[in-house]
Each structure stands twice: as C-alpha cells, then as structure tokens.
Short mmCIF file of C-alpha atoms and ligand atoms in Angstrom, two decimals:
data_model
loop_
_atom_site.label_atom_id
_atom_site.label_comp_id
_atom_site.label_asym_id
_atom_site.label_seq_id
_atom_site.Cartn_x
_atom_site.Cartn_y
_atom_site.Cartn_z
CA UNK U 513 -62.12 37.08 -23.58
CA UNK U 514 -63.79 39.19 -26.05
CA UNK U 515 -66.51 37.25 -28.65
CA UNK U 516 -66.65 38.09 -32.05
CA UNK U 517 -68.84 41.32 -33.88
CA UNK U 518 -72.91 40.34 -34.05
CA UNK U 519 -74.67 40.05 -37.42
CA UNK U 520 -77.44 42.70 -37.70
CA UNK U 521 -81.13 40.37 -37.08
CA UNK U 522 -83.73 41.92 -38.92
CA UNK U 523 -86.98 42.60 -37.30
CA UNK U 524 -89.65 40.27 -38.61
CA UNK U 525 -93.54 41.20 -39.14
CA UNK U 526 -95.91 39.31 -36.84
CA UNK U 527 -95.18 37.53 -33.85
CA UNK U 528 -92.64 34.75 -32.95
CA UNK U 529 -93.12 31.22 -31.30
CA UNK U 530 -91.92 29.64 -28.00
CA UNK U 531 -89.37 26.93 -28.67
CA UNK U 532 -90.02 23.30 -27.77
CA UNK U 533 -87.24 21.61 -27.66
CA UNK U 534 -85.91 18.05 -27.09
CA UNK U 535 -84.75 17.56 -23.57
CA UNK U 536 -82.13 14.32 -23.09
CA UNK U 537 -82.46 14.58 -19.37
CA UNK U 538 -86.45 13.77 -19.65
CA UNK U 539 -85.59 12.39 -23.07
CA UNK U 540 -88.74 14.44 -24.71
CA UNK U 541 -89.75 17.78 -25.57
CA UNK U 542 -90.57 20.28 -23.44
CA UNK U 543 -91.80 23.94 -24.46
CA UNK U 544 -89.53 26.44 -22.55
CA UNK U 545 -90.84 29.62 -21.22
CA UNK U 546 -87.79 31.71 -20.31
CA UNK U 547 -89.53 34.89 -19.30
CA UNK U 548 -87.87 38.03 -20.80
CA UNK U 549 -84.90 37.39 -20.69
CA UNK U 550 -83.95 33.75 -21.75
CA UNK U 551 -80.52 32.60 -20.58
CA UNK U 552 -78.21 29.91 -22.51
CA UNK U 553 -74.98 27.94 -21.85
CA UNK U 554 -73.35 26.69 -24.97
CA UNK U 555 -70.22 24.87 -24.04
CA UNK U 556 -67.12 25.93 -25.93
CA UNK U 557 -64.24 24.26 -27.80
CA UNK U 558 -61.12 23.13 -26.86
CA UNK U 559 -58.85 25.50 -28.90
CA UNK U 560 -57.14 22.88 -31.37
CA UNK U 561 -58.62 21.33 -34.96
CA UNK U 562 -61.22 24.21 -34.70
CA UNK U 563 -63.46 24.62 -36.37
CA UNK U 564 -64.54 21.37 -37.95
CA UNK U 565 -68.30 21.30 -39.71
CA UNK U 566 -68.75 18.55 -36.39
CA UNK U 567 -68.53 21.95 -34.20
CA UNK U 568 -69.96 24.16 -37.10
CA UNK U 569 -73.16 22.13 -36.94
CA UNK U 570 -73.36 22.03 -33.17
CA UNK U 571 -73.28 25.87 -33.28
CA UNK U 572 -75.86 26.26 -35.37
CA UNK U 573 -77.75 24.53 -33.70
CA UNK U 574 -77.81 26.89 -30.34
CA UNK U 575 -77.96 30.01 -33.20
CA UNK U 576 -80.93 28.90 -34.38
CA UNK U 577 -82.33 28.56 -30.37
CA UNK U 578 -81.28 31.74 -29.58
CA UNK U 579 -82.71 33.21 -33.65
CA UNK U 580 -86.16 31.95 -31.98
CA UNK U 581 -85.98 33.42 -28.97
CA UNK U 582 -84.96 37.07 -30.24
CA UNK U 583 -88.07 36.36 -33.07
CA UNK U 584 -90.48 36.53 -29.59
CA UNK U 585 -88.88 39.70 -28.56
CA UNK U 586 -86.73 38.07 -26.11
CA UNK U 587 -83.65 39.07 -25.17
CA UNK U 588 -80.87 36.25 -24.85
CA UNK U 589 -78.29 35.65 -22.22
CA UNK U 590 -75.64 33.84 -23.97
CA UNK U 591 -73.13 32.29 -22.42
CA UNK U 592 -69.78 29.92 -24.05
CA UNK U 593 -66.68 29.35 -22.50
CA UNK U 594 -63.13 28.19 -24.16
CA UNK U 595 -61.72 25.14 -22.47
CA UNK U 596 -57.99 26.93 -22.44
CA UNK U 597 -56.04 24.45 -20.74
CA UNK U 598 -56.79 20.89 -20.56
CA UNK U 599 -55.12 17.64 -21.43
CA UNK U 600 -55.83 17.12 -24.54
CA UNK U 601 -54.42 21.14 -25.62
CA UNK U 602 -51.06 20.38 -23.63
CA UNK U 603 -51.07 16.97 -25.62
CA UNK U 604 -51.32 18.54 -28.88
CA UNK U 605 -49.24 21.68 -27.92
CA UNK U 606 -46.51 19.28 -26.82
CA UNK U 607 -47.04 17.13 -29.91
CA UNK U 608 -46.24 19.56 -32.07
CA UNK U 609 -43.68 21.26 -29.96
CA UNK U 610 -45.15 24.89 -29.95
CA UNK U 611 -46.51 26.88 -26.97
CA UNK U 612 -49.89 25.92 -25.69
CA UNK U 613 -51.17 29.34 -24.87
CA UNK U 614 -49.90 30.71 -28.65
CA UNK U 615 -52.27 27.23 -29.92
CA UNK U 616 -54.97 28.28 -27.81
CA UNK U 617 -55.09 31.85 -28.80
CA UNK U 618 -54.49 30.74 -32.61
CA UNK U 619 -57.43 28.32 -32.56
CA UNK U 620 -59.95 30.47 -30.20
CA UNK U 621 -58.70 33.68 -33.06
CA UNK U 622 -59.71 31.28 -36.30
CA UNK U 623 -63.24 29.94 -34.19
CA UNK U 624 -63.96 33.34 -33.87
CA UNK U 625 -63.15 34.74 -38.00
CA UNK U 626 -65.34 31.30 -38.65
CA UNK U 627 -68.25 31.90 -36.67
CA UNK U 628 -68.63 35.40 -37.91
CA UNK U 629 -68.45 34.24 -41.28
CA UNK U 630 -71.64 31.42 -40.80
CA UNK U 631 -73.37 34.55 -38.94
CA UNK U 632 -73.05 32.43 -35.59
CA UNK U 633 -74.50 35.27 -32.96
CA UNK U 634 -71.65 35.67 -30.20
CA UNK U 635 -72.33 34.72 -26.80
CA UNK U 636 -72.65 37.80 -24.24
CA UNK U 637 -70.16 35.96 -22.37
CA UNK U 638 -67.17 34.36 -23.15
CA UNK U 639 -65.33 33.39 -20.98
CA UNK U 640 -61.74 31.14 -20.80
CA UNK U 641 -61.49 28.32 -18.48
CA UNK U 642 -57.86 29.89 -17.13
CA UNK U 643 -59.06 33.20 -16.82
CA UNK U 644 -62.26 31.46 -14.91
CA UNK U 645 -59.89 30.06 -12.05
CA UNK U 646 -60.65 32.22 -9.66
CA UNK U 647 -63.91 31.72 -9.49
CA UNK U 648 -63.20 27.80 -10.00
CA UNK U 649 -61.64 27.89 -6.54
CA UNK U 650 -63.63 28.40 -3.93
CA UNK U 651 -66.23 26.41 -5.35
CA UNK U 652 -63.47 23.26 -5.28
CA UNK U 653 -63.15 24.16 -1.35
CA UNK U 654 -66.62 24.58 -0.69
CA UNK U 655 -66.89 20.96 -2.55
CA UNK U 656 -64.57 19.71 -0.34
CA UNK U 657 -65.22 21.40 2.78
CA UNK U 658 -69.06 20.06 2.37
CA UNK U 659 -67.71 16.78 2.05
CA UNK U 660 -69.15 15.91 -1.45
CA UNK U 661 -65.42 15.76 -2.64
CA UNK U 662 -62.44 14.20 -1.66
CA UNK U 663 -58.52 14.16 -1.92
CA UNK U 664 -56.45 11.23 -3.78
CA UNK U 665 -52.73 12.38 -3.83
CA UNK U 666 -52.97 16.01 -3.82
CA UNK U 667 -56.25 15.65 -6.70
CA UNK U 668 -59.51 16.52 -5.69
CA UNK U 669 -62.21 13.97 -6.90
CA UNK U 670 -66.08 14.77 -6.84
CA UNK U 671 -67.89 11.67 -5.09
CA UNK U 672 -70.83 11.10 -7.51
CA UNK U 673 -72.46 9.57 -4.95
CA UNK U 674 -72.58 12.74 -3.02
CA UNK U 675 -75.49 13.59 -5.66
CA UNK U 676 -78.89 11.73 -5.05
CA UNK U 677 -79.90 12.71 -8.54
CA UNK U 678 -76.98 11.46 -10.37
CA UNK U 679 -77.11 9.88 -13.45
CA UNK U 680 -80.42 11.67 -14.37
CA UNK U 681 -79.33 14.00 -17.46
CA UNK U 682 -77.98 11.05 -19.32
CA UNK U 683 -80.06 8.05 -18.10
CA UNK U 684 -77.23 6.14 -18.77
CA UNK U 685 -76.86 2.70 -16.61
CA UNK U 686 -73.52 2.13 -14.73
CA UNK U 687 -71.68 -0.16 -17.29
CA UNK U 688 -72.59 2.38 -19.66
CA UNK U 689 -71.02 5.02 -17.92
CA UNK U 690 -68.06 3.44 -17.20
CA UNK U 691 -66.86 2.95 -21.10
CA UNK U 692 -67.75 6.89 -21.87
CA UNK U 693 -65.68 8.05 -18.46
CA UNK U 694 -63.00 6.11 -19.97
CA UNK U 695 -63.58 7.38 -23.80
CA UNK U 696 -64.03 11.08 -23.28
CA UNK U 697 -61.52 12.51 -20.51
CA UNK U 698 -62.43 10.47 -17.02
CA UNK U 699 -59.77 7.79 -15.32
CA UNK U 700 -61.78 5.21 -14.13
CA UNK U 701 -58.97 2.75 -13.27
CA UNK U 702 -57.28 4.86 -10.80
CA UNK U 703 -56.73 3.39 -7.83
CA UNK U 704 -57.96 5.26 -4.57
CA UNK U 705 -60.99 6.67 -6.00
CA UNK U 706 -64.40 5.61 -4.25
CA UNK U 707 -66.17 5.63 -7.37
CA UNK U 708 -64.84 4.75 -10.74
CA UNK U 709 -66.75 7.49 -11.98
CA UNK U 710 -65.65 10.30 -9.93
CA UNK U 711 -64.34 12.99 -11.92
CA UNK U 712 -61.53 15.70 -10.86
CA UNK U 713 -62.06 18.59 -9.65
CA UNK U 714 -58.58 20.36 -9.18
CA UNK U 715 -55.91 18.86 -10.40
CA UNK U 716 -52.51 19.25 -8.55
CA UNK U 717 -49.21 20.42 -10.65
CA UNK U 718 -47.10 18.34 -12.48
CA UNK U 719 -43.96 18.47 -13.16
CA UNK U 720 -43.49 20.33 -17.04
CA UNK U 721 -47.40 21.48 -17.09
CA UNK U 722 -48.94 24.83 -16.38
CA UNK U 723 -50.00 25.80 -12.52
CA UNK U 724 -51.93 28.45 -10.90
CA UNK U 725 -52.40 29.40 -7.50
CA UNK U 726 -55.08 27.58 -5.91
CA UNK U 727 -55.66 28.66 -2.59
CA UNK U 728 -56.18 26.01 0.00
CA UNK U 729 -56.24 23.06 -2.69
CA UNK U 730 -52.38 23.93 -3.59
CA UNK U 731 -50.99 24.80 -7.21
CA UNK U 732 -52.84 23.04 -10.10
CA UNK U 733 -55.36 23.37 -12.72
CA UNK U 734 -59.18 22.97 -12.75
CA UNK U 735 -60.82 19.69 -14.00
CA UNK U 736 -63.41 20.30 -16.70
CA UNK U 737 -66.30 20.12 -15.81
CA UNK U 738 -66.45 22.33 -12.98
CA UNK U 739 -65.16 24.90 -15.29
CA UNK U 740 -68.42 25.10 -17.27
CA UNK U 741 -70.55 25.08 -13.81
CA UNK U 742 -68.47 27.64 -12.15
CA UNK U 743 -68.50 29.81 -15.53
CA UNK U 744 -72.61 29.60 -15.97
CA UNK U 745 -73.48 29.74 -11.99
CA UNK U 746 -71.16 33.08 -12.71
CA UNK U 747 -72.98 34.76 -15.34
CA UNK U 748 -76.40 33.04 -15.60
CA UNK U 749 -76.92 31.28 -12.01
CA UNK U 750 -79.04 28.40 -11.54
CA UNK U 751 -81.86 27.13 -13.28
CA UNK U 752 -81.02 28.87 -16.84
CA UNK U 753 -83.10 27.58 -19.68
CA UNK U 754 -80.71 25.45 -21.74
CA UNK U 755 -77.56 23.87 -21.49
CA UNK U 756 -76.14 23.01 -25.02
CA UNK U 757 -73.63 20.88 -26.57
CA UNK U 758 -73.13 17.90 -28.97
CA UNK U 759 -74.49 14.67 -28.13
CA UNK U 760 -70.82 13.35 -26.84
CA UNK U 761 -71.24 15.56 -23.93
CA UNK U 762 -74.08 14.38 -22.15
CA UNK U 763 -71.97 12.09 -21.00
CA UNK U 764 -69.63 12.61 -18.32
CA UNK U 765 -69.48 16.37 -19.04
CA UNK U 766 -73.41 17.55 -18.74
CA UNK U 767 -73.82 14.27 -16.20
CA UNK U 768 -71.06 15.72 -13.94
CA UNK U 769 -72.04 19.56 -14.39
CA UNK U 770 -75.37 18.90 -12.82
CA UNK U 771 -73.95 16.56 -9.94
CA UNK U 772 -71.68 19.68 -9.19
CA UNK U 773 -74.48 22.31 -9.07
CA UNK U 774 -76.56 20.19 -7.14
CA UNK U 775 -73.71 19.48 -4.71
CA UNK U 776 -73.23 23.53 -4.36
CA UNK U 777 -76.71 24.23 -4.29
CA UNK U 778 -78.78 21.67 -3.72
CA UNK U 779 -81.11 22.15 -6.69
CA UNK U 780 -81.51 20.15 -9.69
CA UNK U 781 -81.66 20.14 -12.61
CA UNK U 782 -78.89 23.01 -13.36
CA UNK U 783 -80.55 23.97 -16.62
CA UNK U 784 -84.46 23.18 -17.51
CA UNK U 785 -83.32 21.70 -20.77
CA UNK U 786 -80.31 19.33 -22.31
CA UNK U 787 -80.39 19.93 -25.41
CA UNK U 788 -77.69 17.78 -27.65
CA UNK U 789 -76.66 17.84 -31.58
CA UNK U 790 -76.41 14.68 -33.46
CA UNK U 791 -72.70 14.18 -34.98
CA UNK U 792 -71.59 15.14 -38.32
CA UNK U 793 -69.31 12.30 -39.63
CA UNK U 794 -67.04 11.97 -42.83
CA UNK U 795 -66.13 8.90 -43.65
CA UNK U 796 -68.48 7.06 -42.18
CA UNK U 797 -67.04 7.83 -38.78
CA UNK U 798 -67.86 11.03 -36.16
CA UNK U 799 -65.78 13.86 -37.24
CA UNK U 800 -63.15 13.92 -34.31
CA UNK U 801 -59.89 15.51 -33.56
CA UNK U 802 -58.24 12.04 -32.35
CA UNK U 803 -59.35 10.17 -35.58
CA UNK U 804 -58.59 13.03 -37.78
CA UNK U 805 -60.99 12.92 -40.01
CA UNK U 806 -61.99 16.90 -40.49
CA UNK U 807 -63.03 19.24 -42.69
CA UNK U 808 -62.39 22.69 -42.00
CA UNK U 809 -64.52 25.56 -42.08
CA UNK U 810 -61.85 27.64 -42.96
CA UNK U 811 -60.54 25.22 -45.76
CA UNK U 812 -63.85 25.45 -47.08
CA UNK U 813 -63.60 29.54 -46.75
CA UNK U 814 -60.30 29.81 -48.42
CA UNK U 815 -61.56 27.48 -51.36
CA UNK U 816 -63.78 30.51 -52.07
CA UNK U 817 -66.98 28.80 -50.75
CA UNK U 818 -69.81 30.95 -49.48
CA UNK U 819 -70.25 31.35 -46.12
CA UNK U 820 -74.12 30.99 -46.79
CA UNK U 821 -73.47 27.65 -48.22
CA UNK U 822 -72.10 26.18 -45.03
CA UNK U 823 -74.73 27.42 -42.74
CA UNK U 824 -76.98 25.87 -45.60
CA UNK U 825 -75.42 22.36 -45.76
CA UNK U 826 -75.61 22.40 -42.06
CA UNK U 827 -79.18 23.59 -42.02
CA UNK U 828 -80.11 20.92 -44.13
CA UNK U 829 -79.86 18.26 -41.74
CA UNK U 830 -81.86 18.54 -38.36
CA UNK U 831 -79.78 18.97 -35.58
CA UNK U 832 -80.94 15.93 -33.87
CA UNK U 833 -79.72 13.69 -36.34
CA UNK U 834 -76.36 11.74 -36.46
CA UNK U 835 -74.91 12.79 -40.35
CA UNK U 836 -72.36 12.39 -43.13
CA UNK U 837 -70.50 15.32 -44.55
CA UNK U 838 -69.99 14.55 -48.08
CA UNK U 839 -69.34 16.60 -51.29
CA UNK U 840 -72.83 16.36 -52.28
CA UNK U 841 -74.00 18.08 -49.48
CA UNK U 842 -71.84 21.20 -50.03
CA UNK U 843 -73.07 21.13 -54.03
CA UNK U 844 -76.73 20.60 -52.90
CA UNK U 845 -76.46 23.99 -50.68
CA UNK U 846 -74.90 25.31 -53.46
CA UNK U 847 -77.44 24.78 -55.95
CA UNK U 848 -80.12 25.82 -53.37
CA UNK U 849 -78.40 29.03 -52.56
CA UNK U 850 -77.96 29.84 -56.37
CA UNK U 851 -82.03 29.45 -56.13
CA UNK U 852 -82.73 31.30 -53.51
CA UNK U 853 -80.39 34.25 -54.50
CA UNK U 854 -82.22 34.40 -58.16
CA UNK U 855 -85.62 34.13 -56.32
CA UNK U 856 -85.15 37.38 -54.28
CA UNK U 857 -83.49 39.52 -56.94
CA UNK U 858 -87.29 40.54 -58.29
CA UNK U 859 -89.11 43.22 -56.86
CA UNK U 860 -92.28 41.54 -56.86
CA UNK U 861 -93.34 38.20 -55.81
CA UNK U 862 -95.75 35.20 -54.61
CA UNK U 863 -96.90 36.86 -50.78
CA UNK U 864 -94.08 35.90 -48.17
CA UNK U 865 -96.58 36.28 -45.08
CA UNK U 866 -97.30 32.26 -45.03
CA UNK U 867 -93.45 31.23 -45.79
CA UNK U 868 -92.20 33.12 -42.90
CA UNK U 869 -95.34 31.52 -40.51
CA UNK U 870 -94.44 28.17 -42.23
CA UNK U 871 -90.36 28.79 -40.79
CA UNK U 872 -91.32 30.11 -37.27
CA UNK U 873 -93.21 27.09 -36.80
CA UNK U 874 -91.07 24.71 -37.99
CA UNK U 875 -87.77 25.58 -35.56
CA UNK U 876 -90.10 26.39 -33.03
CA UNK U 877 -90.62 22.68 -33.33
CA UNK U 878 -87.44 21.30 -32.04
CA UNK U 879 -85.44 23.40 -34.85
CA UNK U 880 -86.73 21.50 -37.63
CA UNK U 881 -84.37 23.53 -39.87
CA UNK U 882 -84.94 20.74 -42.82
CA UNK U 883 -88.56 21.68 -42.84
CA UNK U 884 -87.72 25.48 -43.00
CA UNK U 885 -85.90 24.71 -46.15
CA UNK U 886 -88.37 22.93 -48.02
CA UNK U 887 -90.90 25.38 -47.75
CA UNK U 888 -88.61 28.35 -48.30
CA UNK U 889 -87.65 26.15 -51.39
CA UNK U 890 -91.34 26.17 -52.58
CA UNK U 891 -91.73 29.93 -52.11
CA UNK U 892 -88.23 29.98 -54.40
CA UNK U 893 -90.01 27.63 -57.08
CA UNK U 894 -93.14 29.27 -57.01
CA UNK U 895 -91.44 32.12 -58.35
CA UNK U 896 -89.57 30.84 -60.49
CA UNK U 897 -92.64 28.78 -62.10
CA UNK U 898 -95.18 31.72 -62.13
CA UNK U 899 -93.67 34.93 -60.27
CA UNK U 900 -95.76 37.09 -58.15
CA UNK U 901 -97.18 40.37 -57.50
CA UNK U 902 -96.47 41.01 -53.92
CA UNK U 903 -94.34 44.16 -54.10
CA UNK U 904 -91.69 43.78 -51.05
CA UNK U 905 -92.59 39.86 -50.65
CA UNK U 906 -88.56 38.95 -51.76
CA UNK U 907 -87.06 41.83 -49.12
CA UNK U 908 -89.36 39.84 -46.61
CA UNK U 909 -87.78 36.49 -47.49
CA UNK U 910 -84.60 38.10 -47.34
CA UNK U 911 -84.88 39.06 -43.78
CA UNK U 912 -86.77 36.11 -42.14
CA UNK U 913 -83.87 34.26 -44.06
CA UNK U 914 -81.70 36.32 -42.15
CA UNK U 915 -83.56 36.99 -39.23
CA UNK U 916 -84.28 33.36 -38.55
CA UNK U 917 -81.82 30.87 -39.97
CA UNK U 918 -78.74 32.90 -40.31
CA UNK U 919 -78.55 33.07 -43.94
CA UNK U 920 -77.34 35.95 -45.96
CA UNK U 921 -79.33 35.97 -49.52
N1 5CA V 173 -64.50 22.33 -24.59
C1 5CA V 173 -65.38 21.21 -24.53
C2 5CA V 173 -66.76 21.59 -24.07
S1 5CA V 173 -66.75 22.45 -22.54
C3 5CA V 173 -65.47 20.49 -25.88
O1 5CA V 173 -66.15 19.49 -25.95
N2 5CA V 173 -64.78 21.02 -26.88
S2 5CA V 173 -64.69 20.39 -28.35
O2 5CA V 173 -63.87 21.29 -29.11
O3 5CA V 173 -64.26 19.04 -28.29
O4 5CA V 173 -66.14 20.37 -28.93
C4 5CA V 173 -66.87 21.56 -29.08
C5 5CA V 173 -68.33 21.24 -29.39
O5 5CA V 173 -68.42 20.59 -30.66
C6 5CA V 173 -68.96 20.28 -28.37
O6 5CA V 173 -70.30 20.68 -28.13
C7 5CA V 173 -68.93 18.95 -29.08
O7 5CA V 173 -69.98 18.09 -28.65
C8 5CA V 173 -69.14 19.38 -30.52
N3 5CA V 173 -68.62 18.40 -31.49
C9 5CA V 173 -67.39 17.83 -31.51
N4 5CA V 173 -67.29 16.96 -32.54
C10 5CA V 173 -68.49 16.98 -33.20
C11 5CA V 173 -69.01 16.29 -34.34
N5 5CA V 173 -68.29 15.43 -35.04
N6 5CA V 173 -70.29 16.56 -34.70
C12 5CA V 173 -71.05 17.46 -34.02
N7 5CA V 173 -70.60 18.14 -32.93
C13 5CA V 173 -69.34 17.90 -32.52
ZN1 ZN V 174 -68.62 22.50 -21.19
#
C-alpha cells in the first residue's frame, strides 16, 4: 500500500538526545540505543471509525519517537500495517450493507488525508494485512509443522504454552488474561482448544466471508496477530527497537506477537521496547468504535479547525496518561496556538538556544510532550512581556516546533 507524502523536518542546531522510554514488558524505562538506523513497528488501524483523536493521540505518540530519533541524526525504519480484513471490518461492512474492501479502502484513504494534515511522518512501510498473506503462510505451517500450533476444525490455534516466556510483555496473571482474550478479539470458550488463551492463527473459510489460498492450511484468512509478526519479521526482522500501540493492545495482541516470534525464532523479546499510549476518552468512557463515542479528526478538519491545534490538544497530555477529550481542550490549544503564532511573527527575540535544549530533553524523557509545552509557552510569554534581541531566535522556534513536535507555527 502506498503511505501518505512526508512533512519536510527541519534540521535543528546542536545535537539531539537518545530516547528513554517506558517499557510495559519490564514495566520501566529503558534508554534505547538503536544504532544508525533505528527500526519501529507501529501497529495500524482497522479501516472503520478512523480516525478518532483515541488513534490521533496514539500516533503522535510514535511521531514524536521517531521526531527524536531523526533529531540524533538517525535514520528511522518505520513500519505500520492496515488490519484489512478482520472480524470486526466484515461486521461493520455487513452492518451497513456495503462492500468491505470499498470500507477498507475509504477508511485507510481518510487515515491517510488525516495524518498528513497533524504532520504524522509516514511509515517506510505500509503494508495491508491481505496483501501480507503470503508471507502469513508459511509462517502458519512452520507453526504447525514445529508443533507450537495446532488444528481445531480446520482453524489453526497457537498453543501459548508452546512459549516458555509467555505472558512476559503484559505481566498480566491468568484470570486477567482470560477477561481481555474475551474483550478484545480472542474466543476463550471454544471448546477443543488446549488453552483458553490460544489465539488463531489461520482461520478456515466460511461460508459468505472472504478466502484466500492458503497453501497446506486450506482456504481462509489470517488471525491477527500473526499478521503484525509476519509483517515486521518482513521488513524489520527481529529484535527492532520498539513495538508501539495503545495501551489496549498489550494485551492479547503484543502478548501473542511475541509468543509467535519466539515460537519461529526462538528469541525473545521481539522488540527491545513496548511502548503503549494511555486512552483518550469522551464522556468519561475510552473513545471506542463499539461504544461509539468518537470524535473525528476529520469532523474537526471540516469545522475549519487547524490542523496545528489537534496535534496541540494531543500534545498537551503525555502519552502515558489515560485522558478526556473535551471542548476545553480544543479551545486551550487554540488559545496557545494563537500565542505561539504572534510570538514568532517578530524578527527578533529572547535567545531560542535554551528552549530548544529545554524540548530535546523533555521527550527524550519518555516524550514528556506536556513539559515541551510549558517551556515553549514561557519562551512565547517572555516575548510577549519584554521581547528580545536575538535576530533569527523566532525562525529557530519555528523549526524545533516543527522539527520536534510536529507543529506548524
Ligand atoms: N489494527 C489493530 C492493530 S494491529 C487495531 O488495534 N486497530 S484500531 O483501529 O482498533 O486501533 C488503532 C490504534 O489506535 C491502536 O494502537 C489502538 O490501541 C489505538 N486506540 C484505539 N482506541 C484508542 C483510544 N480511545 N485512545 C488511544 N488510542 C486508541
Ligand atoms: Zn498490530
């Protein structure tokens, strides 16, 4: 699949700072050092209700990882797939009686206008979970053949307890894992399975739902998570730096992706860190396509709001945290955009050299994006109070606002 066009990154003065970063599986942080080439899996939506400020926040959260890695002169391999065909798509397809490829394609087209609008970089890679089938295959039989999966009625299952390091990414106890299986795509009461918790791997055709070929496993579809191990073994291999998401997919989808790898390679941990967003809420519950409760980026876009607004109201919060989208937060990045904006239209101002130190260090510390504000804030008040003569220092601000948290000024 193609991505969508890059944002120009402006080169900063000085020199960036390695990212440490909050790691679920050894639930603290741990300062990466990718080498010259850092390499990133971001998983990808499943094209329907995209793209709600839930997802908007998540990606901004792996922008701003990837914003800190180009600051050290990195390069970044980015990876992000599109779960294309799942349940859930055929549910809504079906639901609302229109073709599930024409939703997919509609939904993956609007993700894309949305995340060049919030600057979002593209991924290198992007790459559909049907086109991805072939490649999802003979890892399946290998799964199979090696014993550490198993067939139920023409299924495949993964045996979780083929994996001695199981249950590690989420530290989750069994009970525990049981209720999320059940919550967020597993079937743990299906009878015939050796573990509850034993996820599909292939899934064999039904009757009325999309098939492709699938070699020795017979016509079906892949189950999910394998499709976001075979995709980054594919084009990043093992032991990539980071493996992104929000914080509902640590668990099953991040649990199982590991168990996979380490079944097909016998290495662990698939990526060094598991990094997971907080949710964005409205209404005082998560933001989520079954309850409904959404806001739109692209409602927000057609409204006439700023682009540079959103990424604001999403920078606002730290990406850690659990938070509630409310109208307040949109007029708060408002009214801080409006300040920044008048800030930088003066040649001259208070020297930039310490604001852009005081940003680099603060996402280099988990992405404290909050803390980035404040002081950029301060640098905007500053001038506003008592101006400057630092010829240049606003075209400085500009870029490491750019450069660093995505924002256009
Ligand atoms: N296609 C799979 C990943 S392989 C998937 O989870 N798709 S999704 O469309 O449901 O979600 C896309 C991303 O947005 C995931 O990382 C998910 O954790 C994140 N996300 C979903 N809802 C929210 C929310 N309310 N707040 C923050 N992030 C969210
Ligand atoms: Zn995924």
């Amino acid at each position: 699949m193609h991505a969508w066009p890059a944002s120009e990154v402006p080169a900063l003065p000085g020199k960036g700072r390695d990212l440490r970063i909050h790691d679920t599986s050894t639930d603290g942080l741990v300062t990466l050092d990718p080498g010259p080439v850092a390499r990133i899996y971001v998983c990808g939506i499943t094209p329907y209700d995209a793209t709600h400020l839930g997802h908007a926040a998540t990606y901004n959260a792996f922008d701003l990882v990837q914003r800190v890695w180009l600051d050290t002169k990195r390069q970044v391999h980015y990876v992000q797939n599109v779960t294309d065909v799942d349940d859930p798509l055929l549910e809504r397809a079906q639901r609302d009686g229109i073709d599930w490829v024409a939703l997919a394609e509609k939904e993956t087209a609007l993700f894309r206008e949305d995340m060049t609008a919030l600057r979002m970089l593209p991924p290198r890679h992007y790459i559909g979970a049907v086109e991805a089938i072939p490649g999802i295959v003979p890892l399946v039989e290998r799964l199979r053949d090696s014993g550490a999966a198993y067939e139920l009625e023409g299924d495949i299952y993964f045996s979780v307890e083929s994996d001695p390091d199981f249950g590690k990414v989420s530290g989750l106890d069994a009970a525990a894992m049981r209720l999320l299986s059940a919550e967020r795509g597993g079937d743990p009461d299906r009878v015939g399975k050796k573990n509850p918790l034993d996820p599909m791997l292939w899934m064999a055709a039904r009757e009325g739902e999309p098939s492709w070929d699938g070699g020795s496993l017979g016509r079906g579809r892949p189950g999910w998570h394998i499709e976001c191990v075979a995709i980054a073994l594919d084009h990043l291999g093992m032991g990539f730096d980071v493996q992104g998401g929000g914080s509902d997919l640590a668990f099953p989808h991040h649990e199982m992706g590991a168990s996979h790898a380490q079944a097909l390679t016998g290495e662990f941990p698939m990526a060094k860190a598991y990094v997971h967003a907080g949710m964005v809420a409205l209404h005082g519950e998560k933001m989520s396509k079954s309850k409904g409760n959404l806001v739109f980026v692209s409602t927000l876009r057609r409204a006439g709001v700023d682009p540079a607004a959103i990424r604001l109201a999403l920078l606002a919060h730290h990406y850690r945290a659990d938070w509630e989208w409310t109208d307040q937060v949109l007029e708060d990045a408002l009214a801080r955009l409006d300040r920044w904006r008048a800030a930088v239209s003066r040649p001259d101002g208070p020297s930039a050299e310490a604001l852009v130190e005081e940003i680099r260090e603060a996402l280099a510390n988990d992405l404290d994006a909050p803390t980035a504000l404040v002081a950029v804030d301060r640098w905007a008040a500053l001038q506003q109070e008592q101006g400057g003569t630092d010829e240049g220092a606003p075209g400085v601000v500009t870029r490491a606002v750019d450069a660093l948290l995505g924002v256009a000024l």
